[in-house]
GROMACS .gro file of C-alpha atoms in nm:
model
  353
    1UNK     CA    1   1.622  -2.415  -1.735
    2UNK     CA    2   1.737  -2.083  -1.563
    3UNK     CA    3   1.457  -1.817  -1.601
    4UNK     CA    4   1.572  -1.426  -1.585
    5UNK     CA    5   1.348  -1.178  -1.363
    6UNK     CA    6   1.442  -0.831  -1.378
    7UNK     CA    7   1.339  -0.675  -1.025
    8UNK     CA    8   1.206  -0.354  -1.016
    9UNK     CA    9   1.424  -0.036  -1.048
   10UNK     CA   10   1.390   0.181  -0.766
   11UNK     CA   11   1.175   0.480  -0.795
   12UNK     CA   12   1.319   0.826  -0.714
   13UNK     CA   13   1.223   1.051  -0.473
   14UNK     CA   14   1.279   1.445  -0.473
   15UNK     CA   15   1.198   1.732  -0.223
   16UNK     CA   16   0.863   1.757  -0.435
   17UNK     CA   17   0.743   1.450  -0.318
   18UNK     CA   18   0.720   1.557   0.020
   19UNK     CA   19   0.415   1.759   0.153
   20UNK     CA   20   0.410   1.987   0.505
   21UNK     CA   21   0.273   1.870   0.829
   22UNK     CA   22   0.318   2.163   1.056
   23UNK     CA   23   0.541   2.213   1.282
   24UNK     CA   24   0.588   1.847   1.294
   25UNK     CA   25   0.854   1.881   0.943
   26UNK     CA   26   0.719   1.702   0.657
   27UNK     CA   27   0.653   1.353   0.524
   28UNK     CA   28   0.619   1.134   0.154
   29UNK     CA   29   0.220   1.220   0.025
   30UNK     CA   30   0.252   0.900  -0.136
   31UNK     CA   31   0.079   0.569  -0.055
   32UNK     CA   32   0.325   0.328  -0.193
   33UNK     CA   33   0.615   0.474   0.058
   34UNK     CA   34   0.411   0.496   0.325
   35UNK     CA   35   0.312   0.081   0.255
   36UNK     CA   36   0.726   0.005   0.189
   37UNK     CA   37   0.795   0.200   0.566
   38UNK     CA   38   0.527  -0.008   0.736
   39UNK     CA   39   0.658  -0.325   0.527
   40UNK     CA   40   1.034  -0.245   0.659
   41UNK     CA   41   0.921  -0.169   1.023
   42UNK     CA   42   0.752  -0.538   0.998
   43UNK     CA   43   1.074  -0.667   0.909
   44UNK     CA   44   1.289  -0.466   1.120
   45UNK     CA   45   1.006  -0.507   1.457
   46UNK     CA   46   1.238  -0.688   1.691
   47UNK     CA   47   1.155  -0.530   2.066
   48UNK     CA   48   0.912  -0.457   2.291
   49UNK     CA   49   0.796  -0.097   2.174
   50UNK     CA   50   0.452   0.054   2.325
   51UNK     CA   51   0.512   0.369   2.156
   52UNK     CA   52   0.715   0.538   1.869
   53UNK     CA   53   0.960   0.682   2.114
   54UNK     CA   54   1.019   0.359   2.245
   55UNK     CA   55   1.198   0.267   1.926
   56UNK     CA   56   1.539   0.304   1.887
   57UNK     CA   57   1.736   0.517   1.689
   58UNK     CA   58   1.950   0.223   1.572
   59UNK     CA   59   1.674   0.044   1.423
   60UNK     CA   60   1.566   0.361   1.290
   61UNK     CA   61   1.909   0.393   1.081
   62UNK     CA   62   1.838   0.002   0.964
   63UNK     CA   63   1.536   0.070   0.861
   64UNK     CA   64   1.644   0.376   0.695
   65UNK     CA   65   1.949   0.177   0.527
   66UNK     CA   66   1.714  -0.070   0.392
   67UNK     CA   67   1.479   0.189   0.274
   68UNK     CA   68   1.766   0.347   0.049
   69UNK     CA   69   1.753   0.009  -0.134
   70UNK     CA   70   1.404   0.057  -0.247
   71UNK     CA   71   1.421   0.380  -0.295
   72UNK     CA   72   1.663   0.676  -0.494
   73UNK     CA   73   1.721   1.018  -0.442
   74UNK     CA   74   1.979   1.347  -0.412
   75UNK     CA   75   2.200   1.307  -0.147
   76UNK     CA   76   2.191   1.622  -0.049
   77UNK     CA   77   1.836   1.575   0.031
   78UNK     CA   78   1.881   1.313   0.253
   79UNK     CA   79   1.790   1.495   0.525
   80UNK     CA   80   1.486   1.589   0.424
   81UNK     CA   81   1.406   1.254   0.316
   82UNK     CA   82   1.489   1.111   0.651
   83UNK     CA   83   1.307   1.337   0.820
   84UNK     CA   84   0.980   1.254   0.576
   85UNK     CA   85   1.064   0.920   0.641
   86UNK     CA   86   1.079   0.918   1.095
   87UNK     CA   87   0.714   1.120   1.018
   88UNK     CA   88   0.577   0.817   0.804
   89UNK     CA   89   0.654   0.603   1.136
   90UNK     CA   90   0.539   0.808   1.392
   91UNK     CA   91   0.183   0.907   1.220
   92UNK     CA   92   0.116   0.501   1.144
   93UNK     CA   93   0.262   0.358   1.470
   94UNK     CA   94  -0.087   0.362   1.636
   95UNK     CA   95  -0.206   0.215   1.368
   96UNK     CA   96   0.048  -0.049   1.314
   97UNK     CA   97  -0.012  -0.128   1.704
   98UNK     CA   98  -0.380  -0.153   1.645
   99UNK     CA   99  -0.327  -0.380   1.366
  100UNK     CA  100  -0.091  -0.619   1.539
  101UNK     CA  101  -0.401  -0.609   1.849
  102UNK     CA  102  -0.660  -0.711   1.580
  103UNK     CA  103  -0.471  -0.968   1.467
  104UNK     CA  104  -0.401  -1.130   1.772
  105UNK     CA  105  -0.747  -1.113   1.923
  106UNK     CA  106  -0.926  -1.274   1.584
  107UNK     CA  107  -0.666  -1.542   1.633
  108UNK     CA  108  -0.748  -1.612   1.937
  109UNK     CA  109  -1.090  -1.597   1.912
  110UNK     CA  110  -1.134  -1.868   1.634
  111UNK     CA  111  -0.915  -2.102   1.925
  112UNK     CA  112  -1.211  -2.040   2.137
  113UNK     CA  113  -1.190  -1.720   2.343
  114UNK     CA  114  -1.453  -1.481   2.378
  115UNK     CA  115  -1.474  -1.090   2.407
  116UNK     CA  116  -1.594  -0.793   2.266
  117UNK     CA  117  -1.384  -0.525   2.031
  118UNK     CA  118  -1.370  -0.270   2.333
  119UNK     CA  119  -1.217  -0.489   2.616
  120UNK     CA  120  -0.926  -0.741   2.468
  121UNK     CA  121  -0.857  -0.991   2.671
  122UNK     CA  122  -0.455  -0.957   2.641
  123UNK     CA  123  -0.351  -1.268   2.847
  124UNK     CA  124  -0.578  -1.492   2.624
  125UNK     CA  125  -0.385  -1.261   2.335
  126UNK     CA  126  -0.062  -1.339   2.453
  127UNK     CA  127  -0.067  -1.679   2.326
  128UNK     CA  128  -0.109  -1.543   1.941
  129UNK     CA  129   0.123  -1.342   1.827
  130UNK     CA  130   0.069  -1.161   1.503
  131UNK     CA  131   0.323  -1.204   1.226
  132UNK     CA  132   0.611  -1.032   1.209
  133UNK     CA  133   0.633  -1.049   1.564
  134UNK     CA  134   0.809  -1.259   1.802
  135UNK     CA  135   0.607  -1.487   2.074
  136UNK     CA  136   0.818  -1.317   2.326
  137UNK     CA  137   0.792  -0.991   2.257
  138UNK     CA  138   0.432  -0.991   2.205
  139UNK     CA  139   0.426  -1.112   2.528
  140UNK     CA  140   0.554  -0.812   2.678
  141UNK     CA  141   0.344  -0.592   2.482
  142UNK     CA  142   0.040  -0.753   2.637
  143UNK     CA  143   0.117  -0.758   2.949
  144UNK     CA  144   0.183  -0.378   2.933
  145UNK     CA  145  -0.098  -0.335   2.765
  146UNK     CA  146  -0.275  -0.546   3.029
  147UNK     CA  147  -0.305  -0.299   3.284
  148UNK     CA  148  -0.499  -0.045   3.451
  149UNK     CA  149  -0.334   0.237   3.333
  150UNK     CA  150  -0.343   0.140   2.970
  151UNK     CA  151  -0.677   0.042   2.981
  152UNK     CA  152  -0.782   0.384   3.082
  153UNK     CA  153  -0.572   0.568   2.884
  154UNK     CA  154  -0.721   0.376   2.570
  155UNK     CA  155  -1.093   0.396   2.615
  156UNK     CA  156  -1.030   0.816   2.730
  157UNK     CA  157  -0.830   0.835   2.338
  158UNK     CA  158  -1.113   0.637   2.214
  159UNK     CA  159  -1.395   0.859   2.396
  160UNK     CA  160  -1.201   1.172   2.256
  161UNK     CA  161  -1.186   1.061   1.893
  162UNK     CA  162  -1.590   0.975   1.898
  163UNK     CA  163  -1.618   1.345   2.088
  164UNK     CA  164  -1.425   1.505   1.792
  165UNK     CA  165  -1.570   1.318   1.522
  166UNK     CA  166  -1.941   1.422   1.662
  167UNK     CA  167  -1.772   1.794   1.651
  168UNK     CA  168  -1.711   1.714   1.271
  169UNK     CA  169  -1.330   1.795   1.289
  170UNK     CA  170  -1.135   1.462   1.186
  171UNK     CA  171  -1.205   1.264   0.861
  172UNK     CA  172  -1.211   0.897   0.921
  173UNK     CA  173  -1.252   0.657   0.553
  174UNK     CA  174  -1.356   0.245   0.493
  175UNK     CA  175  -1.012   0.213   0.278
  176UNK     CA  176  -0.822   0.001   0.459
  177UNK     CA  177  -0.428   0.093   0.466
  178UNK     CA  178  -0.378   0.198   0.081
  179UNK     CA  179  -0.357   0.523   0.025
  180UNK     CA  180  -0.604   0.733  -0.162
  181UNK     CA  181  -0.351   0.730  -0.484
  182UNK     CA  182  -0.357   0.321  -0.508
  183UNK     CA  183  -0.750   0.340  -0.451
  184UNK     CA  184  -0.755   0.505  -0.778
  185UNK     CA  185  -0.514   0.355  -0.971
  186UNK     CA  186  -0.729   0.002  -0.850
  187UNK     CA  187  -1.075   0.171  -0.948
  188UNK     CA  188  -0.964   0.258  -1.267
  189UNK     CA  189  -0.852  -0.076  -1.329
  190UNK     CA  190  -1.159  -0.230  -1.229
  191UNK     CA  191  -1.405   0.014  -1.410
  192UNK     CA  192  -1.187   0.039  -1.753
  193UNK     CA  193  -1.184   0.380  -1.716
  194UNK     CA  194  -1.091   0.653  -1.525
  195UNK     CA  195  -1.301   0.676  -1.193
  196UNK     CA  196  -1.460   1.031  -1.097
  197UNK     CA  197  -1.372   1.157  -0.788
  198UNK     CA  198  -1.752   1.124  -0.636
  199UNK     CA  199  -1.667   0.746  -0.704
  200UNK     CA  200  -1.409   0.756  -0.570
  201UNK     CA  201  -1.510   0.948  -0.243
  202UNK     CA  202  -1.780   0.692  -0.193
  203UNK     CA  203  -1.594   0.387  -0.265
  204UNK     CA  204  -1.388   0.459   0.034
  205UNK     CA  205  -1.623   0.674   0.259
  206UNK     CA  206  -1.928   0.502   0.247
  207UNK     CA  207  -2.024   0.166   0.469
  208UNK     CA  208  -2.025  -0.169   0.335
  209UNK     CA  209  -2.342  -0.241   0.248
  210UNK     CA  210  -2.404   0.116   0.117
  211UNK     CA  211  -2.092   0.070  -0.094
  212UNK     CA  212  -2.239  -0.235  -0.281
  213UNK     CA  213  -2.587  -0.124  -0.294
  214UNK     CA  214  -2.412   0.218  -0.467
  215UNK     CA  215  -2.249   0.011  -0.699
  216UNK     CA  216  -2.553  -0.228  -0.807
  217UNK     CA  217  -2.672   0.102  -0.937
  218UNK     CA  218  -2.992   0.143  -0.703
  219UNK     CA  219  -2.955   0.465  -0.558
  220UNK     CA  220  -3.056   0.767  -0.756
  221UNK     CA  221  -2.861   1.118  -0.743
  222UNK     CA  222  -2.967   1.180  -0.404
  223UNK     CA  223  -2.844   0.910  -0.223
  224UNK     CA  224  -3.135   0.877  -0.024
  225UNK     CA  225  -3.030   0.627   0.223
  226UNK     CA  226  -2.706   0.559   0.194
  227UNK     CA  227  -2.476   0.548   0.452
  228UNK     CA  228  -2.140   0.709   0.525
  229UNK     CA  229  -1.876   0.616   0.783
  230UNK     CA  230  -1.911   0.954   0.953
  231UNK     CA  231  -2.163   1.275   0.929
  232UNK     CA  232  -1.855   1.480   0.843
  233UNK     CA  233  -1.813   1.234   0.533
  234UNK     CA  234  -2.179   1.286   0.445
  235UNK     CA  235  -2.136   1.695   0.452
  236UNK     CA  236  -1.815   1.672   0.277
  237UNK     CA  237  -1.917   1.469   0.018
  238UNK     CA  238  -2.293   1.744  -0.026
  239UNK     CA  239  -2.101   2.050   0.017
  240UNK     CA  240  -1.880   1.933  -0.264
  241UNK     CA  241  -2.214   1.792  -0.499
  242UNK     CA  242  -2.394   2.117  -0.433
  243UNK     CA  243  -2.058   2.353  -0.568
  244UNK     CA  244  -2.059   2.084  -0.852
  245UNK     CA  245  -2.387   2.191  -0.973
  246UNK     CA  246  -2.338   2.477  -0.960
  247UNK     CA  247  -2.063   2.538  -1.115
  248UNK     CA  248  -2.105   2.288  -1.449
  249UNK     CA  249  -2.490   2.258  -1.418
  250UNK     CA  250  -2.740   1.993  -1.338
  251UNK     CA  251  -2.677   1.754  -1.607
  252UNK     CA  252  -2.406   1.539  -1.459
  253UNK     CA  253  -2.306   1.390  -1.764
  254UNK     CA  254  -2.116   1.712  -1.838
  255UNK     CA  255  -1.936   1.745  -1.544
  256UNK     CA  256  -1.555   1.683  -1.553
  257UNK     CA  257  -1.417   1.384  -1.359
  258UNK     CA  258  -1.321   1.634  -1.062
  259UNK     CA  259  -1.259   1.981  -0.972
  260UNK     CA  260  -0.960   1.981  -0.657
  261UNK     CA  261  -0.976   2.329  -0.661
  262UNK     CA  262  -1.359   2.315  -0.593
  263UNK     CA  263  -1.296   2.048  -0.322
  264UNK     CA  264  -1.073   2.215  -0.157
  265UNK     CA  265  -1.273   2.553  -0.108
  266UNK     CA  266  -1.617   2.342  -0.046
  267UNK     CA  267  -1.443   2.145   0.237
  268UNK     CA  268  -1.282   2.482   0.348
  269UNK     CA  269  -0.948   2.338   0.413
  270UNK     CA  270  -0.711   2.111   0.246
  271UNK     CA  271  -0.659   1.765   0.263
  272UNK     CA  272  -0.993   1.665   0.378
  273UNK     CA  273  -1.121   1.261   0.265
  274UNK     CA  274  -0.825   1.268   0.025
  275UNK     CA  275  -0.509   1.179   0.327
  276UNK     CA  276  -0.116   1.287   0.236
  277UNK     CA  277  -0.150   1.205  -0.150
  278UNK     CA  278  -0.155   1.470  -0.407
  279UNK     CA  279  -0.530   1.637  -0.422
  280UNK     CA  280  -0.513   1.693  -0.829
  281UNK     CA  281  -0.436   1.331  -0.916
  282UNK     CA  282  -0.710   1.202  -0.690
  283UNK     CA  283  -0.971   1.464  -0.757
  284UNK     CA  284  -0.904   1.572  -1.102
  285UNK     CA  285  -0.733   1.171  -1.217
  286UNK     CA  286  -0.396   1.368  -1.351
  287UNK     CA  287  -0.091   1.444  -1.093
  288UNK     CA  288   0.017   1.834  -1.031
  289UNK     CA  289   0.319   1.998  -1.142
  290UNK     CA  290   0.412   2.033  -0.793
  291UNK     CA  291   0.382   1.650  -0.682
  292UNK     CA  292   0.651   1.414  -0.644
  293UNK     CA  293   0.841   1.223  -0.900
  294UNK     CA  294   0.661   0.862  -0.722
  295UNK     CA  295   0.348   0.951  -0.864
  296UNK     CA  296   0.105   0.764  -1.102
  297UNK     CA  297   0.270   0.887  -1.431
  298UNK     CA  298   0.614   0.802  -1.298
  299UNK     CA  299   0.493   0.467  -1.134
  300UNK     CA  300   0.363   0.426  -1.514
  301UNK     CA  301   0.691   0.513  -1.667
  302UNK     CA  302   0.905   0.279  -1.463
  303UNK     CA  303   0.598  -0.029  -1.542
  304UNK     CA  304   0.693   0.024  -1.867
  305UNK     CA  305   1.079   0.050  -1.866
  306UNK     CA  306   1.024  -0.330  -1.687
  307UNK     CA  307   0.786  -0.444  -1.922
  308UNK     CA  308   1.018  -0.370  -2.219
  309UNK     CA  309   1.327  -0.457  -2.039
  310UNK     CA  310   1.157  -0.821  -1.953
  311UNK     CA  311   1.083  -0.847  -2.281
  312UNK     CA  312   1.419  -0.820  -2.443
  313UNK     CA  313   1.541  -1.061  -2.181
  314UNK     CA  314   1.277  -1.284  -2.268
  315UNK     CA  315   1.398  -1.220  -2.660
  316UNK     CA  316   1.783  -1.322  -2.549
  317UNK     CA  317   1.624  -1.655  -2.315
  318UNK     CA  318   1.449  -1.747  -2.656
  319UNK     CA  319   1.755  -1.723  -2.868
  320UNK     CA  320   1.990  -1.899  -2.541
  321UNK     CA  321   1.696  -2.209  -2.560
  322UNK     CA  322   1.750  -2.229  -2.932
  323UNK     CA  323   2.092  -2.241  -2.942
  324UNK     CA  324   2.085  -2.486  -2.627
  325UNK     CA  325   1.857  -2.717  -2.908
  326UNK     CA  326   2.084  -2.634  -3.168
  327UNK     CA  327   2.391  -2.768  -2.992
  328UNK     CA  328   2.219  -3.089  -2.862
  329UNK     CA  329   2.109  -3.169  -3.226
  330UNK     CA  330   2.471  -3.144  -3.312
  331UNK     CA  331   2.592  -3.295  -3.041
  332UNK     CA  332   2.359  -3.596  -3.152
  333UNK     CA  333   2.446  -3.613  -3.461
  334UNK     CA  334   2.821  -3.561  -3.373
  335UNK     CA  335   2.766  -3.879  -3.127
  336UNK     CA  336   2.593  -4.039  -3.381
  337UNK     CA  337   2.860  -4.047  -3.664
  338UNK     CA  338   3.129  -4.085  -3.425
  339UNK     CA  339   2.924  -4.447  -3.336
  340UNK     CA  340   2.890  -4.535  -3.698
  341UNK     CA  341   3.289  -4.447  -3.752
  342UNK     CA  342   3.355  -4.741  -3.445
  343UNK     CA  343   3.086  -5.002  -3.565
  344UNK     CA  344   3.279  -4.962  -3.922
  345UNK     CA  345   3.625  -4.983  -3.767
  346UNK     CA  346   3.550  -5.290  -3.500
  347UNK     CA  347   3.221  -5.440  -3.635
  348UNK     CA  348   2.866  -5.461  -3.424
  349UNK     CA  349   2.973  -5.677  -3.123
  350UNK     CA  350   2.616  -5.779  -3.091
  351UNK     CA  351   2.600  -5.926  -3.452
  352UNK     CA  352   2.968  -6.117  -3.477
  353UNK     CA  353   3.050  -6.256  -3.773
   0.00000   0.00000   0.00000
């Protein structure tokens, strides 16, 4: 029996959606593009590329042609929306990169080889490429990445982000890749209700085993003991508690879900512990007028256009299944007479006379 699935209709995107980076242009301050990018850059990874500007512009118009399938907006945006799009890319290279190294190394490491986190051992590597990639390609990568001059130039970046994350300047989370949006959407899920933004700040800033102690319910107010991923986490996450307090008063129970504003002049500058996505939907639980039409209430609006839509082509497969029955029972009983009509005619050839 043919089943009907209706894919999903493509969300649209509009200038709003975008947020400023500087003098670097703009890009999407959502977490689902930024997760359909990396997903088409899998798909599309097909050379030998050490670095962003490695990659070429004609995959970059692939990718970007693909993308337009997943995604609607004004044309005369476009643009815009490619330029939002090349800035998704370049700010998660490194970290698509990284990934592709940490897949490699724990695949070679359950066939047997040995060695730490901060010295790879790229020819044993070499032999396990990560998915999406191609054995020869990855390869290459390695053995670029296999030399003296890489080497240095990786543990120098990697002694200058522990330098500027002791100067409590970057903001560093235990999240994984989804954005700060999803995390919510996910924590609401699992909680039945909305999540406040200090669960939500800990759920992705503090360690591990802090995180489940935290949710067992065995630390008090304080936190005494817990631990966060960085110190600049831990005086984020105070400096916001104290202007709580102060603001809506000692009894917790009163205080609202979140206050962005109040984040945002506690932590002095936007942005901090809450990435690209939009700061009143993650710290207050309800998007801005200002954010872009691919946020949670429009994500919720197109669920539901596919949930109804499914369900009047599940209504139409019912009625196709019961006329299917319908007909065979006729066609039976059409068969049926049609038998009796012959056996009448010619007599039952297994019962001569």
């Amino acid at each position: 029996m043919l089943k009907i699935r209706l894919m999903q209709p493509r969300l649209m995107i509009t200038l709003r959606g975008l947020i400023s980076i500087g003098s670097g242009g703009s890009m999407f301050a959502n977490g689902k593009v930024h997760r359909a990018i990396r997903t088409l850059f899998n798909e599309c990874f097909d050379g030998a590329w050490a670095t962003y500007r490695d990659v070429p512009k004609e995959l970059l118009d692939r990718m970007f042609d693909r993308f337009r399938t997943r995604y609607n907006w004004d044309q005369a945006n476009d643009e815009a929306i490619r330029e939002g799009f090349e800035n998704v890319l370049k700010d998660r290279f490194a970290d698509i990169m990284s990934d592709y190294r940490t897949e490699s190394a724990k695949k070679a490491r359950v066939a047997g080889f040995d060695f730490p986190d901060d010295r790879l051992d790229f020819e044993a590597m070499s032999k396990f490429p990560p998915r999406f990639v191609h054995s020869d390609i990855w390869e290459e990568l390695c053995m670029g990445w296999n030399t003296e001059a890489w080497k240095k130039k990786s543990v120098k970046g990697r002694n200058n982000r522990k330098k500027v994350d002791n100067d409590d300047v970057i903001s560093r989370h235990t999240g994984g890749s989804r954005g700060y949006d999803e995390h919510r959407i996910i924590l609401e899920r699992a909680l039945g209700r909305p999540p406040t933004f200090r669960e939500l700040f800990l759920a992705t800033h503090l360690t591990k085993e802090s995180k489940k102690i935290f949710w067992d319910g065995l630390y008090d107010e304080s936190l005494d003991g817990a631990e966060f991923c960085t110190a600049r986490s831990r005086k984020a996450y105070e400096a916001y508690e104290r202007s709580m307090l102060e603001k809506y008063g000692e009894d917790v129970t009163l205080h609202p879900v979140g206050d962005a504003d109040l984040w945002e002049r506690a932590q002095g500058r936007r942005g901090f512990g809450i990435g690209s996505s939009d700061p009143h939907f993650i710290v207050n639980g309800t998007p801005s007028s200002s954010s872009g039409s691919a946020s949670y209430a429009e994500y919720q609006r197109s669920q539901e256009q596919v949930k109804n839509l499914q369900a009047q082509v599940d209504m139409l497969q019912n009625r196709v299944e019961e006329a299917q029955q319908q007909v065979r029972e006729e066609m039976k009983e059409e068969v049926q007479r049609q038998i009796t009509e012959l056996l009448k005619k010619f007599g039952n050839p297994g019962n001569p006379l």
